[in-house]
mmCIF file of C-alpha atoms in Angstrom:
data_model
loop_
_atom_site.group_PDB
_atom_site.id
_atom_site.type_symbol
_atom_site.label_atom_id
_atom_site.label_comp_id
_atom_site.label_asym_id
_atom_site.label_seq_id
_atom_site.Cartn_x
_atom_site.Cartn_y
_atom_site.Cartn_z
ATOM 1 C CA MET S 1 20.492 38.179 -30.339
ATOM 2 C CA GLY S 2 22.047 39.329 -27.152
ATOM 3 C CA LYS S 3 25.322 41.072 -26.886
ATOM 4 C CA GLY S 4 28.193 38.704 -27.574
ATOM 5 C CA GLY S 5 25.934 36.155 -29.347
ATOM 6 C CA GLY S 6 25.588 35.401 -33.000
ATOM 7 C CA CYS S 7 27.706 33.380 -35.424
ATOM 8 C CA VAL S 8 31.068 34.453 -34.041
ATOM 9 C CA PRO S 9 32.319 31.795 -31.604
ATOM 10 C CA SER S 10 33.555 32.968 -28.266
ATOM 11 C CA LYS S 11 37.327 32.983 -27.832
ATOM 12 C CA LYS S 12 36.838 31.142 -24.514
ATOM 13 C CA LYS S 13 34.721 28.333 -25.964
ATOM 14 C CA ALA S 14 35.714 25.455 -28.188
ATOM 15 C CA PRO S 15 34.388 25.616 -31.758
ATOM 16 C CA LEU S 16 31.294 23.571 -32.572
ATOM 17 C CA GLY S 17 32.020 19.904 -32.991
ATOM 18 C CA VAL S 18 35.092 19.956 -30.761
ATOM 19 C CA SER S 19 34.862 18.604 -27.272
ATOM 20 C CA GLY S 20 36.387 20.406 -24.354
ATOM 21 C CA GLN S 21 39.069 17.754 -24.083
ATOM 22 C CA ASP S 22 40.043 18.104 -27.762
ATOM 23 C CA ALA S 23 40.074 21.887 -27.727
ATOM 24 C CA PRO S 24 43.489 23.443 -28.435
ATOM 25 C CA ASP S 25 45.237 25.281 -25.668
ATOM 26 C CA VAL S 26 44.631 28.979 -25.701
ATOM 27 C CA VAL S 27 47.886 30.893 -26.214
ATOM 28 C CA SER S 28 47.954 33.782 -23.839
ATOM 29 C CA ASP S 29 49.737 37.048 -24.545
ATOM 30 C CA ARG S 30 52.816 37.459 -22.412
ATOM 31 C CA SER S 31 56.157 39.173 -22.463
ATOM 32 C CA ILE S 32 59.399 37.387 -23.410
ATOM 33 C CA THR S 33 61.260 36.402 -20.291
ATOM 34 C CA VAL S 34 64.722 37.702 -19.477
ATOM 35 C CA GLU S 35 66.142 34.248 -20.103
ATOM 36 C CA GLU S 36 64.596 34.101 -23.596
ATOM 37 C CA GLN S 37 65.890 37.567 -24.387
ATOM 38 C CA SER S 38 69.360 36.386 -23.433
ATOM 39 C CA GLN S 39 69.046 33.418 -25.784
ATOM 40 C CA VAL S 40 67.968 35.700 -28.637
ATOM 41 C CA SER S 41 70.898 38.025 -27.920
ATOM 42 C CA ASP S 42 73.297 35.075 -28.024
ATOM 43 C CA VAL S 43 71.993 33.933 -31.421
ATOM 44 C CA ARG S 44 72.028 37.377 -33.088
ATOM 45 C CA PRO S 45 75.854 37.786 -33.270
ATOM 46 C CA GLN S 46 76.138 34.286 -34.718
ATOM 47 C CA ILE S 47 73.686 35.169 -37.471
ATOM 48 C CA GLN S 48 75.517 38.416 -38.163
ATOM 49 C CA ASP S 49 78.830 36.573 -38.442
ATOM 50 C CA GLU S 50 77.323 34.083 -40.874
ATOM 51 C CA VAL S 51 75.947 36.891 -43.016
ATOM 52 C CA LEU S 52 79.308 38.672 -43.075
ATOM 53 C CA GLN S 53 81.054 35.475 -44.082
ATOM 54 C CA THR S 54 78.723 35.056 -47.049
ATOM 55 C CA ILE S 55 79.550 38.531 -48.364
ATOM 56 C CA LYS S 56 81.854 37.957 -51.314
ATOM 57 C CA LYS S 57 85.119 39.859 -51.291
ATOM 58 C CA LEU S 58 86.352 41.571 -54.410
ATOM 59 C CA ARG S 59 89.217 39.577 -55.864
ATOM 60 C CA ILE S 60 92.277 40.822 -57.692
ATOM 61 C CA PHE S 61 94.183 38.102 -59.504
ATOM 62 C CA ILE S 62 97.956 38.641 -59.474
ATOM 63 C CA VAL S 63 99.021 36.647 -62.533
ATOM 64 C CA PHE S 64 102.747 36.378 -63.188
ATOM 65 C CA TYR S 65 105.621 34.557 -64.781
ATOM 66 C CA SER S 66 108.857 34.398 -62.803
ATOM 67 C CA MET S 67 111.876 32.404 -63.918
ATOM 68 C CA TYR S 68 114.326 33.116 -61.097
ATOM 69 C CA GLY S 69 111.961 34.473 -58.430
ATOM 70 C CA HIS S 70 112.321 38.238 -58.837
ATOM 71 C CA VAL S 71 108.818 38.839 -60.214
ATOM 72 C CA GLU S 72 107.412 36.359 -57.715
ATOM 73 C CA SER S 73 108.844 38.411 -54.835
ATOM 74 C CA LEU S 74 107.065 41.485 -56.164
ATOM 75 C CA ALA S 75 103.838 39.514 -56.626
ATOM 76 C CA LYS S 76 103.794 38.269 -53.043
ATOM 77 C CA ARG S 77 104.417 41.749 -51.669
ATOM 78 C CA MET S 78 101.726 43.098 -53.998
ATOM 79 C CA LYS S 79 99.239 40.627 -52.553
ATOM 80 C CA LYS S 80 100.015 42.009 -49.101
ATOM 81 C CA GLY S 81 99.025 45.439 -50.367
ATOM 82 C CA VAL S 82 95.782 44.191 -51.906
ATOM 83 C CA ASP S 83 94.839 42.292 -48.760
ATOM 84 C CA GLY S 84 95.384 45.446 -46.738
ATOM 85 C CA ILE S 85 92.266 47.030 -48.222
ATOM 86 C CA ASP S 86 89.038 46.007 -46.499
ATOM 87 C CA GLY S 87 86.738 43.909 -48.681
ATOM 88 C CA VAL S 88 89.413 43.032 -51.260
ATOM 89 C CA GLU S 89 91.744 40.052 -51.479
ATOM 90 C CA GLY S 90 94.638 39.179 -53.755
ATOM 91 C CA VAL S 91 94.950 35.756 -55.387
ATOM 92 C CA LEU S 92 98.319 34.600 -56.755
ATOM 93 C CA TYR S 93 98.574 32.629 -59.998
ATOM 94 C CA ARG S 94 101.363 31.515 -62.305
ATOM 95 C CA VAL S 95 101.004 31.301 -66.061
ATOM 96 C CA PRO S 96 101.912 27.986 -67.744
ATOM 97 C CA GLU S 97 105.560 27.320 -68.539
ATOM 98 C CA THR S 98 106.333 26.941 -72.243
ATOM 99 C CA MET S 99 109.923 25.719 -72.000
ATOM 100 C CA SER S 100 110.860 22.084 -71.573
ATOM 101 C CA GLN S 101 112.162 20.786 -68.276
ATOM 102 C CA GLU S 102 115.445 19.873 -69.942
ATOM 103 C CA VAL S 103 116.036 23.446 -71.089
ATOM 104 C CA LEU S 104 115.037 24.845 -67.689
ATOM 105 C CA GLU S 105 117.556 22.576 -65.989
ATOM 106 C CA GLN S 106 120.302 23.689 -68.365
ATOM 107 C CA MET S 107 119.456 27.307 -67.517
ATOM 108 C CA LYS S 108 119.585 26.403 -63.807
ATOM 109 C CA VAL S 109 116.042 27.622 -63.254
ATOM 110 C CA PRO S 110 114.856 26.692 -59.739
ATOM 111 C CA SER S 111 111.866 24.366 -59.572
ATOM 112 C CA LYS S 112 108.466 25.840 -58.714
ATOM 113 C CA GLY S 113 106.435 24.503 -55.823
ATOM 114 C CA ASP S 114 102.716 23.803 -55.730
ATOM 115 C CA GLU S 115 101.967 26.675 -53.359
ATOM 116 C CA ILE S 116 100.858 28.953 -56.206
ATOM 117 C CA PRO S 117 98.548 27.325 -58.772
ATOM 118 C CA VAL S 118 98.806 27.655 -62.531
ATOM 119 C CA ILE S 119 95.978 29.726 -63.949
ATOM 120 C CA SER S 120 93.769 28.753 -66.862
ATOM 121 C CA VAL S 121 92.329 31.229 -69.329
ATOM 122 C CA ASP S 122 88.780 30.626 -68.090
ATOM 123 C CA ASP S 123 89.816 31.625 -64.564
ATOM 124 C CA LEU S 124 90.372 35.222 -65.660
ATOM 125 C CA VAL S 125 86.656 35.982 -65.870
ATOM 126 C CA GLU S 126 86.323 35.408 -62.111
ATOM 127 C CA ALA S 127 88.570 38.378 -61.282
ATOM 128 C CA ASP S 128 87.373 41.864 -60.357
ATOM 129 C CA GLY S 129 90.812 43.219 -61.221
ATOM 130 C CA LEU S 130 94.046 41.884 -62.710
ATOM 131 C CA LEU S 131 97.735 42.580 -62.129
ATOM 132 C CA PHE S 132 100.123 40.954 -64.600
ATOM 133 C CA GLY S 133 103.808 40.536 -63.764
ATOM 134 C CA PHE S 134 106.609 39.351 -66.068
ATOM 135 C CA PRO S 135 110.306 39.749 -66.866
ATOM 136 C CA THR S 136 111.423 41.573 -69.973
ATOM 137 C CA ARG S 137 112.671 40.054 -73.187
ATOM 138 C CA PHE S 138 114.258 42.736 -75.383
ATOM 139 C CA GLY S 139 111.953 45.440 -74.030
ATOM 140 C CA SER S 140 108.673 43.509 -74.041
ATOM 141 C CA MET S 141 107.005 40.753 -72.046
ATOM 142 C CA SER S 142 108.443 37.260 -71.805
ATOM 143 C CA SER S 143 107.275 34.597 -74.256
ATOM 144 C CA GLN S 144 105.489 32.676 -71.493
ATOM 145 C CA MET S 145 103.252 35.640 -70.679
ATOM 146 C CA LYS S 146 102.755 36.436 -74.363
ATOM 147 C CA ALA S 147 101.707 32.841 -75.016
ATOM 148 C CA PHE S 148 99.166 33.110 -72.217
ATOM 149 C CA PHE S 149 97.694 36.303 -73.664
ATOM 150 C CA ASP S 150 97.633 34.677 -77.111
ATOM 151 C CA SER S 151 95.462 31.902 -75.667
ATOM 152 C CA THR S 152 92.739 34.330 -74.543
ATOM 153 C CA GLY S 153 91.182 34.571 -78.012
ATOM 154 C CA LYS S 154 87.872 33.086 -76.898
ATOM 155 C CA LEU S 155 87.539 35.623 -74.094
ATOM 156 C CA TRP S 156 88.352 38.396 -76.573
ATOM 157 C CA ASN S 157 85.762 37.116 -79.032
ATOM 158 C CA GLU S 158 83.091 37.194 -76.333
ATOM 159 C CA GLN S 159 84.450 40.373 -74.695
ATOM 160 C CA LYS S 160 84.524 38.660 -71.316
ATOM 161 C CA LEU S 161 87.270 40.915 -69.954
ATOM 162 C CA ALA S 162 85.933 44.224 -71.234
ATOM 163 C CA GLY S 163 85.896 46.849 -68.500
ATOM 164 C CA VAL S 164 88.082 44.904 -66.060
ATOM 165 C CA PRO S 165 90.816 47.070 -64.426
ATOM 166 C CA ALA S 166 94.350 45.780 -65.008
ATOM 167 C CA GLY S 167 97.954 46.799 -64.391
ATOM 168 C CA PHE S 168 101.544 45.563 -64.820
ATOM 169 C CA PHE S 169 104.753 45.006 -62.873
ATOM 170 C CA VAL S 170 108.062 43.940 -64.371
ATOM 171 C CA SER S 171 111.633 42.807 -63.891
ATOM 172 C CA THR S 172 114.610 43.798 -66.043
ATOM 173 C CA GLY S 173 118.298 42.995 -66.007
ATOM 174 C CA THR S 174 119.597 46.550 -66.293
ATOM 175 C CA GLN S 175 118.456 50.125 -65.673
ATOM 176 C CA GLY S 176 117.916 50.761 -69.367
ATOM 177 C CA GLY S 177 116.544 47.300 -70.047
ATOM 178 C CA GLY S 178 112.840 48.105 -70.300
ATOM 179 C CA GLN S 179 111.306 49.178 -66.997
ATOM 180 C CA GLU S 180 108.909 51.382 -68.969
ATOM 181 C CA THR S 181 108.807 49.804 -72.437
ATOM 182 C CA THR S 182 108.025 46.323 -71.092
ATOM 183 C CA ALA S 183 104.817 47.605 -69.497
ATOM 184 C CA TRP S 184 104.135 50.102 -72.283
ATOM 185 C CA THR S 185 104.226 47.478 -75.048
ATOM 186 C CA ALA S 186 101.953 45.219 -72.976
ATOM 187 C CA ILE S 187 99.147 47.789 -73.011
ATOM 188 C CA THR S 188 98.133 46.544 -76.470
ATOM 189 C CA GLN S 189 96.917 43.299 -74.850
ATOM 190 C CA LEU S 190 94.533 45.229 -72.618
ATOM 191 C CA VAL S 191 93.365 47.485 -75.432
ATOM 192 C CA HIS S 192 92.164 44.605 -77.582
ATOM 193 C CA HIS S 193 90.269 43.128 -74.658
ATOM 194 C CA GLY S 194 88.714 46.489 -73.778
ATOM 195 C CA MET S 195 90.235 46.369 -70.316
ATOM 196 C CA LEU S 196 90.960 49.442 -68.199
ATOM 197 C CA TYR S 197 94.676 50.109 -67.817
ATOM 198 C CA VAL S 198 95.492 51.372 -64.325
ATOM 199 C CA PRO S 199 99.050 52.737 -64.044
ATOM 200 C CA VAL S 200 100.471 53.445 -60.620
ATOM 201 C CA GLY S 201 101.506 56.932 -61.791
ATOM 202 C CA TYR S 202 103.328 58.964 -59.145
ATOM 203 C CA THR S 203 100.994 57.947 -56.325
ATOM 204 C CA PHE S 204 103.958 56.412 -54.482
ATOM 205 C CA GLY S 205 104.915 59.963 -53.574
ATOM 206 C CA ALA S 206 108.470 60.756 -52.514
ATOM 207 C CA GLY S 207 109.546 57.190 -53.214
ATOM 208 C CA MET S 208 109.196 57.858 -56.936
ATOM 209 C CA PHE S 209 111.773 60.648 -56.704
ATOM 210 C CA ASN S 210 114.354 58.892 -54.554
ATOM 211 C CA MET S 211 117.716 59.087 -56.331
ATOM 212 C CA GLU S 212 119.858 57.799 -53.480
ATOM 213 C CA THR S 213 119.575 54.113 -54.412
ATOM 214 C CA VAL S 214 118.965 52.066 -57.521
ATOM 215 C CA ARG S 215 115.251 51.506 -57.840
ATOM 216 C CA GLY S 216 113.131 49.679 -60.388
ATOM 217 C CA GLY S 217 109.585 50.665 -61.223
ATOM 218 C CA SER S 218 108.033 53.550 -63.123
ATOM 219 C CA PRO S 219 104.701 55.350 -63.481
ATOM 220 C CA TYR S 220 103.637 52.364 -65.603
ATOM 221 C CA GLY S 221 103.973 49.964 -62.680
ATOM 222 C CA SER S 222 106.316 48.623 -60.040
ATOM 223 C CA GLY S 223 109.479 46.801 -61.020
ATOM 224 C CA THR S 224 112.838 45.450 -59.977
ATOM 225 C CA TYR S 225 116.337 44.964 -61.386
ATOM 226 C CA SER S 226 117.704 41.436 -61.430
ATOM 227 C CA GLY S 227 121.194 42.251 -62.693
ATOM 228 C CA ASP S 228 123.035 38.996 -63.296
ATOM 229 C CA GLY S 229 120.327 37.191 -61.347
ATOM 230 C CA THR S 230 121.881 37.484 -57.905
ATOM 231 C CA ARG S 231 120.337 40.838 -57.014
ATOM 232 C CA GLN S 232 117.032 40.607 -55.147
ATOM 233 C CA PRO S 233 114.299 43.295 -54.977
ATOM 234 C CA SER S 234 115.225 46.137 -52.642
ATOM 235 C CA ASP S 235 113.077 47.363 -49.784
ATOM 236 C CA THR S 236 112.016 50.361 -51.872
ATOM 237 C CA GLU S 237 111.020 48.160 -54.819
ATOM 238 C CA LEU S 238 109.008 45.885 -52.550
ATOM 239 C CA ALA S 239 107.355 48.883 -50.919
ATOM 240 C CA LEU S 240 106.346 50.182 -54.352
ATOM 241 C CA ALA S 241 104.866 46.774 -55.206
ATOM 242 C CA GLU S 242 102.866 46.779 -51.973
ATOM 243 C CA HIS S 243 101.675 50.301 -52.723
ATOM 244 C CA GLN S 244 100.572 49.293 -56.216
ATOM 245 C CA GLY S 245 98.559 46.440 -54.719
ATOM 246 C CA LYS S 246 96.798 48.837 -52.354
ATOM 247 C CA TYR S 247 96.245 51.383 -55.089
ATOM 248 C CA MET S 248 94.714 48.836 -57.462
ATOM 249 C CA ALA S 249 92.517 47.467 -54.670
ATOM 250 C CA MET S 250 91.166 50.945 -53.945
ATOM 251 C CA ILE S 251 90.444 51.533 -57.639
ATOM 252 C CA VAL S 252 88.634 48.194 -57.998
ATOM 253 C CA LYS S 253 86.653 48.844 -54.826
ATOM 254 C CA ARG S 254 85.645 52.300 -56.024
ATOM 255 C CA LEU S 255 84.541 51.016 -59.432
ATOM 256 C CA SER S 256 82.476 48.249 -57.810
ATOM 257 C CA GLN S 257 80.389 50.637 -55.751
ATOM 258 C CA PRO S 258 77.003 51.600 -57.230
ATOM 259 C CA GLN S 259 76.849 55.152 -58.467
ATOM 260 C CA SER S 260 74.102 57.353 -57.035
ATOM 261 C CA SER S 261 71.774 58.862 -59.629
ATOM 262 C CA GLU S 262 71.094 62.561 -59.364
#
């Protein structure tokens, strides 16, 4: 056989059994034109945006009970703090009301809108972190929040919340009415679930030592004083709530990152 002959068909000839008219077009090697490069460049950012949108943010559920709006004000400011940390978002939830509408009307409790949904027990497992807010009742959490915790027996039995970071924020009527004990007595709920209690400590800095104005909150968590119900959270109390949201978000983000093995 001569050079170039044999059983290997020539790249310039149609394979046996295929006429010249039926032969497929030969694809020649060529460079991508400037116009095609521009089209590729235009598509790339769109793909990157779609990928970024599919990246799931860490979620911290801010679950609270608020009768007259004081705890709710802290919760909303706390969400602002959580949302301020890249890759983390806060989600507001109410716990179910246990009192009848008739009793609530007699107590002149303002009606709640539909802006913030009521949480179910099964929703808790979707959270990467939890912040629970509630008013005090004789130095411990309100009955509405306690009833909600009491309904988490199935999650406890299956240890669905074990290892989840959680913290508290509170509202009391007076300075000695339970800013610390309300959060302190609530720790037992986390202990039985195996959750990780994250106090705010003194990370608020100088704000924790300010003695010039009345301020709720403690190392156990942010807080406010409601007084006779007419007092609203002060700027310092709201700032502490926002700080606690940021602090919890940073803790959750740190715990979610894979640890490098040495």
